[in-house]
């Protein structure tokens, strides 16, 4: 559970007088303290974010059911695949009167693949989603592709579906720098270090571009991940040691984005609407991304950046070299990114819509307790 993602929503819920409890399996002392400072309460429950251990997942279901029975919240708001499934089932069994699930992208299980393990994971998740969606009152999705595919695969009904768009960012906190350095031109990717995020495509493109334009910088921001598509640090070392890319790991990204010329996300993951791209756009970065679900919702082609086919390194190189050949595009498209972020990715507007969905009423007068989980 990341404060950066859910913090503005918690703030807005507390601000209208709701009693907010936040349930997560991975609190640190820092995040627990940050939640308390917002006026909400943090509660742990056991959940393995990845893996298919049915006993462990039943333990999470039981723990959530006990908590819901004891605390009797007015709303259960769940997000992330396992939390949506087990949280919605537990809330239904405990009689929580309004159950809202949010699907922030379909993720690893729904990437086209011929692998047996992935097909099994997809089949299991489809069955669980079908059950959870029957028990949810509302399912929030972030992009039209997910709404269509969840209807087709998981029998999600149109009258239960709310299309939100991006969850948004706090635009006052993510502002373009007063002056962006003109050189060296810097391409930045920030994401979890997963194959499906297009990390290797970024590295291979960087290698080609760097060979022709050694002055250009490439930054890769993010930490390794336990997801099945996770990349190990040793796999990145050849590019780091050769000076092709700088990889500082998990960092405060704002100083890096302030010096970024072009943000790059060559993902073929089933994104919702990538938060990283929303942040980069809010900070006035031009964008290169793929024509993939969720990603395509962040770029107006030729206006604030360029879209390339998934896993097409040559197309990615060509897009990067357009910015190198025409550096005026960096400033021009960066301004358009900020404008589009203000239109599409304002967290205040997105949170107001979520609160309306949670309480089915004017959010200014929304009473009761809500549980983001």
Coordinates of C-alpha atoms in Angstrom, one line a residue:
X1 CA 0.0 0.0 0.0
X2 CA 1.7 3.2 -1.2
X3 CA 1.0 6.5 0.5
X4 CA 1.9 8.2 -2.7
X5 CA -0.9 6.4 -4.5
X6 CA -3.7 6.4 -1.9
X7 CA -2.7 9.4 0.3
X8 CA -4.8 12.0 -1.5
X9 CA -7.9 9.8 -1.3
X10 CA -7.4 9.2 2.4
X11 CA -6.9 13.0 3.0
X12 CA -10.1 13.7 1.1
X13 CA -12.1 11.1 3.0
X14 CA -10.9 12.3 6.3
X15 CA -11.6 15.9 5.2
X16 CA -15.3 15.2 4.7
X17 CA -15.6 13.7 8.2
X18 CA -15.3 10.0 7.4
X19 CA -13.6 7.6 9.8
X20 CA -11.1 5.9 7.6
X21 CA -9.3 2.5 8.3
X22 CA -6.6 1.4 6.0
X23 CA -5.9 -2.4 5.8
X24 CA -2.7 -3.7 4.2
X25 CA -0.3 -6.6 4.6
X26 CA 2.9 -4.6 4.2
X27 CA 3.0 -1.6 6.5
X28 CA 6.3 -0.1 7.6
X29 CA 6.6 2.1 10.7
X30 CA 7.0 5.0 8.2
X31 CA 3.7 4.3 6.3
X32 CA 1.9 3.6 9.6
X33 CA 2.9 6.9 11.0
X34 CA 2.0 8.7 7.8
X35 CA -1.5 7.2 7.8
X36 CA -1.9 8.2 11.5
X37 CA -0.8 11.8 10.7
X38 CA -3.6 11.9 8.1
X39 CA -6.2 11.1 10.8
X40 CA -6.7 7.5 9.6
X41 CA -6.0 4.1 11.3
X42 CA -3.7 1.5 9.9
X43 CA -4.5 -2.2 10.4
X44 CA -2.4 -5.2 9.2
X45 CA -3.8 -8.4 7.7
X46 CA -1.9 -11.4 6.2
X47 CA -1.7 -11.5 2.4
X48 CA 0.9 -12.7 0.0
X49 CA 0.9 -10.3 -2.9
X50 CA 2.1 -13.0 -5.3
X51 CA 1.8 -16.8 -5.2
X52 CA -1.0 -19.3 -5.4
X53 CA -1.0 -20.8 -1.9
X54 CA -4.8 -21.5 -1.2
X55 CA -4.3 -21.9 2.6
X56 CA -2.5 -18.5 2.8
X57 CA -5.3 -16.9 0.8
X58 CA -8.0 -18.4 2.9
X59 CA -6.2 -17.1 6.0
X60 CA -6.4 -13.6 4.5
X61 CA -10.1 -14.1 3.7
X62 CA -10.8 -15.2 7.3
X63 CA -8.8 -12.3 8.8
X64 CA -10.6 -9.8 6.7
X65 CA -14.0 -11.3 7.5
X66 CA -13.3 -11.1 11.2
X67 CA -12.2 -7.4 10.9
X68 CA -15.3 -6.5 8.9
X69 CA -17.6 -8.3 11.3
X70 CA -16.1 -6.5 14.3
X71 CA -15.8 -3.0 12.9
X72 CA -19.0 -2.9 10.7
X73 CA -17.8 -0.3 8.1
X74 CA -20.2 1.4 5.8
X75 CA -18.0 1.0 2.8
X76 CA -15.3 -1.5 1.7
X77 CA -13.1 -0.1 -1.0
X78 CA -10.6 -2.6 -2.4
X79 CA -7.9 -2.5 -5.0
X80 CA -5.1 -4.8 -6.3
X81 CA -6.1 -8.2 -7.6
X82 CA -6.0 -10.3 -4.4
X83 CA -7.4 -7.6 -2.2
X84 CA -10.3 -7.1 -4.6
X85 CA -11.1 -10.8 -4.5
X86 CA -10.7 -11.6 -0.8
X87 CA -11.7 -8.2 0.4
X88 CA -14.9 -8.2 -1.6
X89 CA -15.8 -11.8 -0.5
X90 CA -15.0 -11.0 3.1
X91 CA -17.0 -7.8 3.0
X92 CA -20.0 -9.5 1.4
X93 CA -19.9 -12.3 4.0
X94 CA -19.8 -9.8 6.8
X95 CA -22.7 -7.8 5.4
X96 CA -20.8 -4.5 4.5
X97 CA -23.5 -2.4 2.9
X98 CA -21.5 -0.9 0.0
X99 CA -18.7 -2.9 -1.7
X100 CA -16.6 -1.0 -4.2
X101 CA -13.7 -2.7 -6.1
X102 CA -11.2 -0.9 -8.2
X103 CA -9.2 -2.7 -11.0
X104 CA -6.0 -0.8 -11.7
X105 CA -5.0 -2.7 -14.8
X106 CA -5.2 -6.4 -15.5
X107 CA -1.5 -7.1 -14.9
X108 CA 0.7 -10.1 -15.5
X109 CA -2.0 -12.7 -15.7
X110 CA -3.7 -11.1 -18.7
X111 CA -0.7 -10.5 -20.9
X112 CA -0.9 -12.7 -24.0
X113 CA 1.2 -15.8 -23.4
X114 CA 1.5 -19.4 -24.4
X115 CA 3.0 -20.3 -21.0
X116 CA 1.1 -22.9 -19.0
X117 CA 1.7 -21.3 -15.6
X118 CA 0.4 -17.9 -16.9
X119 CA -2.7 -19.6 -18.5
X120 CA -3.4 -21.3 -15.2
X121 CA -3.1 -18.1 -13.2
X122 CA -5.3 -16.3 -15.7
X123 CA -8.0 -19.0 -15.5
X124 CA -8.0 -19.0 -11.6
X125 CA -8.1 -15.2 -11.5
X126 CA -11.0 -15.1 -14.0
X127 CA -13.0 -17.4 -11.9
X128 CA -12.3 -15.4 -8.7
X129 CA -13.1 -12.1 -10.4
X130 CA -16.4 -13.5 -11.6
X131 CA -17.3 -14.3 -8.1
X132 CA -16.1 -11.1 -6.6
X133 CA -17.8 -9.0 -9.3
X134 CA -21.1 -10.7 -8.5
X135 CA -20.7 -9.6 -4.9
X136 CA -19.5 -6.1 -5.5
X137 CA -21.9 -3.2 -5.9
X138 CA -19.6 -1.2 -8.1
X139 CA -16.4 -2.0 -10.0
X140 CA -14.2 0.9 -11.0
X141 CA -11.9 0.5 -14.0
X142 CA -9.4 2.9 -15.4
X143 CA -9.4 2.4 -19.1
X144 CA -11.9 1.3 -21.8
X145 CA -9.9 -1.8 -22.8
X146 CA -10.2 -3.2 -19.3
X147 CA -13.9 -2.5 -19.1
X148 CA -14.4 -4.4 -22.4
X149 CA -12.2 -7.3 -21.5
X150 CA -13.5 -7.8 -18.0
X151 CA -17.1 -7.8 -19.4
X152 CA -16.1 -10.5 -21.9
X153 CA -13.9 -12.7 -19.7
X154 CA -15.3 -12.1 -16.2
X155 CA -19.0 -11.2 -16.9
X156 CA -18.6 -7.7 -15.4
X157 CA -22.0 -6.1 -16.0
X158 CA -22.1 -2.6 -17.6
X159 CA -24.5 -1.3 -14.9
X160 CA -21.9 -2.1 -12.2
X161 CA -19.0 -0.6 -14.1
X162 CA -17.6 2.9 -13.6
X163 CA -14.9 4.1 -16.0
X164 CA -12.7 6.5 -14.0
X165 CA -9.7 7.2 -16.2
X166 CA -6.4 7.8 -14.3
X167 CA -6.4 7.9 -10.5
X168 CA -4.6 11.2 -11.0
X169 CA -1.8 13.0 -9.1
X170 CA -1.8 16.0 -6.8
X171 CA -1.0 18.6 -9.5
X172 CA 0.1 21.2 -7.0
X173 CA 2.8 18.7 -5.8
X174 CA 3.9 17.6 -9.2
X175 CA 4.8 20.7 -11.1
X176 CA 7.2 21.4 -14.0
X177 CA 10.5 22.9 -13.0
X178 CA 10.9 26.6 -13.6
X179 CA 13.8 25.8 -15.9
X180 CA 14.5 22.4 -17.5
X181 CA 18.1 21.8 -18.5
X182 CA 18.5 21.8 -22.3
X183 CA 21.4 19.4 -22.3
X184 CA 22.3 16.7 -22.0
X185 CA 19.1 15.2 -23.4
X186 CA 17.9 12.7 -20.8
X187 CA 15.5 9.8 -21.3
X188 CA 14.0 8.4 -18.1
X189 CA 12.1 5.3 -17.4
X190 CA 10.6 4.7 -13.9
X191 CA 8.7 1.6 -13.0
X192 CA 8.9 -1.6 -11.0
X193 CA 11.8 -3.6 -12.6
X194 CA 9.7 -6.1 -14.5
X195 CA 10.2 -7.6 -18.0
X196 CA 6.6 -6.7 -18.9
X197 CA 7.2 -3.0 -18.1
X198 CA 9.6 -3.0 -21.1
X199 CA 12.8 -2.7 -19.1
X200 CA 14.9 -4.7 -21.6
X201 CA 13.4 -2.8 -24.5
X202 CA 14.5 0.4 -22.8
X203 CA 18.0 -0.9 -22.2
X204 CA 18.4 -2.2 -25.8
X205 CA 17.2 1.1 -27.2
X206 CA 19.5 3.0 -24.9
X207 CA 22.4 0.9 -26.1
X208 CA 21.7 1.7 -29.8
X209 CA 21.1 5.4 -29.2
X210 CA 24.1 5.8 -26.9
X211 CA 26.4 4.3 -29.6
X212 CA 25.4 7.1 -32.0
X213 CA 24.9 9.8 -29.4
X214 CA 27.2 9.2 -26.5
X215 CA 26.3 12.5 -24.8
X216 CA 22.6 11.4 -24.2
X217 CA 21.7 10.2 -20.7
X218 CA 19.5 7.3 -19.8
X219 CA 18.0 6.9 -16.3
X220 CA 16.2 3.8 -15.0
X221 CA 14.4 4.5 -11.7
X222 CA 12.7 1.8 -9.6
X223 CA 13.3 -1.3 -7.5
X224 CA 13.3 -5.0 -8.2
X225 CA 10.0 -6.8 -7.6
X226 CA 8.9 -10.3 -6.5
X227 CA 6.4 -10.5 -9.4
X228 CA 6.9 -13.5 -11.7
X229 CA 8.3 -11.1 -14.3
X230 CA 10.8 -9.6 -11.9
X231 CA 14.3 -8.8 -13.2
X232 CA 17.3 -9.5 -10.9
X233 CA 20.0 -6.8 -10.3
X234 CA 22.7 -9.0 -12.0
X235 CA 20.7 -8.9 -15.2
X236 CA 21.0 -5.1 -15.3
X237 CA 24.7 -4.9 -14.4
X238 CA 26.1 -5.1 -18.0
X239 CA 24.2 -2.0 -19.0
X240 CA 25.0 -0.2 -15.7
X241 CA 28.7 -1.1 -15.8
X242 CA 29.1 -0.1 -19.4
X243 CA 27.7 3.3 -18.7
X244 CA 24.7 2.9 -20.9
X245 CA 22.2 3.5 -18.2
X246 CA 22.2 4.9 -14.6
X247 CA 20.1 2.9 -12.2
X248 CA 19.9 4.5 -8.7
X249 CA 17.1 2.1 -7.6
X250 CA 14.2 3.3 -5.6
X251 CA 14.5 7.1 -5.2
X252 CA 12.6 10.3 -4.8
X253 CA 11.7 10.7 -8.5
X254 CA 10.9 14.4 -8.6
X255 CA 14.5 15.7 -8.8
X256 CA 15.1 13.2 -11.7
X257 CA 11.9 14.2 -13.5
X258 CA 12.9 17.9 -13.2
X259 CA 16.0 17.1 -15.3
X260 CA 14.3 14.6 -17.6
X261 CA 13.8 15.6 -21.3
X262 CA 11.6 12.6 -22.3
X263 CA 9.8 10.1 -20.1
X264 CA 9.8 6.6 -21.6
X265 CA 7.5 3.7 -20.6
X266 CA 7.8 0.9 -23.2
X267 CA 5.4 -1.4 -21.3
X268 CA 3.4 -4.4 -22.5
X269 CA 2.0 -5.0 -19.0
X270 CA -1.7 -4.7 -18.7
X271 CA -1.6 -1.2 -17.2
X272 CA -4.6 0.6 -15.8
X273 CA -3.4 4.1 -16.6
X274 CA 0.3 4.2 -15.5
X275 CA 0.8 6.4 -12.5
X276 CA 4.4 7.0 -13.5
X277 CA 3.4 8.5 -16.8
X278 CA 0.8 10.7 -15.1
X279 CA 3.5 12.0 -12.7
X280 CA 5.9 12.7 -15.6
X281 CA 3.2 14.5 -17.6
X282 CA 2.3 16.6 -14.6
X283 CA 6.0 17.6 -14.4
X284 CA 6.0 18.6 -18.0
X285 CA 7.8 15.8 -19.6
X286 CA 7.3 14.7 -23.2
X287 CA 6.4 11.0 -23.4
X288 CA 7.2 7.9 -25.4
X289 CA 5.1 4.9 -24.6
X290 CA 3.5 1.9 -26.2
X291 CA 0.1 1.4 -27.9
X292 CA -0.9 -0.9 -25.1
X293 CA -4.0 -0.8 -22.9
X294 CA -3.7 2.0 -20.4
X295 CA -0.5 3.4 -21.9
X296 CA -2.3 4.6 -25.0
X297 CA -4.5 6.8 -22.7
X298 CA -1.6 9.0 -21.8
X299 CA -0.4 10.1 -25.2
X300 CA -2.0 12.3 -27.8
X301 CA 0.1 11.1 -30.8
X302 CA 2.4 13.9 -32.0
X303 CA 1.0 16.3 -29.4
X304 CA 2.7 15.4 -26.1
X305 CA 4.7 12.5 -27.4
X306 CA 4.8 9.4 -29.5
X307 CA 3.4 5.8 -29.3
X308 CA 5.3 2.8 -30.5
X309 CA 4.3 -0.8 -31.0
X310 CA 4.9 -3.1 -28.0
X311 CA 8.3 -4.8 -27.9
X312 CA 9.5 -2.9 -30.9
X313 CA 13.0 -1.7 -30.1
X314 CA 13.7 -0.2 -33.5
X315 CA 10.5 1.9 -33.3
X316 CA 11.5 3.0 -29.8
X317 CA 15.0 4.0 -31.0
X318 CA 13.4 6.0 -33.9
X319 CA 11.1 7.9 -31.5
X320 CA 14.1 8.7 -29.2
X321 CA 16.1 10.0 -32.1
X322 CA 13.3 12.3 -33.2
X323 CA 13.7 14.2 -30.0
X324 CA 17.5 14.2 -30.4
X325 CA 17.1 15.6 -34.0
X326 CA 14.4 18.0 -33.1
X327 CA 15.1 19.1 -29.5
X328 CA 12.5 21.9 -29.7
X329 CA 9.9 19.1 -29.4
X330 CA 11.0 18.4 -25.8
X331 CA 9.8 21.8 -24.5
X332 CA 6.8 21.9 -26.8
X333 CA 5.5 18.5 -26.0
X334 CA 6.3 18.9 -22.4
X335 CA 3.9 21.8 -22.2
X336 CA 1.2 19.7 -23.8
X337 CA 1.8 16.9 -21.3
X338 CA 1.2 19.3 -18.4
X339 CA -2.0 20.6 -20.1
X340 CA -3.3 17.1 -20.7
X341 CA -2.4 16.1 -17.1
X342 CA -4.5 19.1 -15.9
X343 CA -7.4 17.9 -18.1
X344 CA -7.3 14.2 -17.4
X345 CA -5.2 13.4 -14.3
X346 CA -6.2 15.7 -11.5
X347 CA -6.4 13.6 -8.4
X348 CA -8.9 16.0 -6.8
X349 CA -11.5 15.3 -9.5
X350 CA -10.8 11.6 -9.6
X351 CA -11.1 11.3 -5.8
X352 CA -14.4 13.2 -5.8
X353 CA -15.8 10.7 -8.3
X354 CA -14.5 7.8 -6.2
X355 CA -16.2 9.2 -3.1
X356 CA -19.4 9.7 -4.9
X357 CA -19.3 6.0 -5.9
X358 CA -18.4 4.9 -2.4
X359 CA -21.2 6.8 -0.7
X360 CA -23.8 7.0 -3.5
X361 CA -24.5 10.6 -2.4
X362 CA -23.1 14.1 -2.4
X363 CA -19.5 13.5 -1.1
X364 CA -19.7 16.7 1.0
X365 CA -22.3 15.0 3.2
X366 CA -20.9 11.5 3.1
X367 CA -21.0 10.0 6.6
X368 CA -19.7 6.8 8.0
X369 CA -16.5 4.7 7.7
X370 CA -14.7 3.7 4.6
X371 CA -12.0 1.0 4.4
X372 CA -9.5 1.3 1.5
X373 CA -7.9 -2.2 1.5

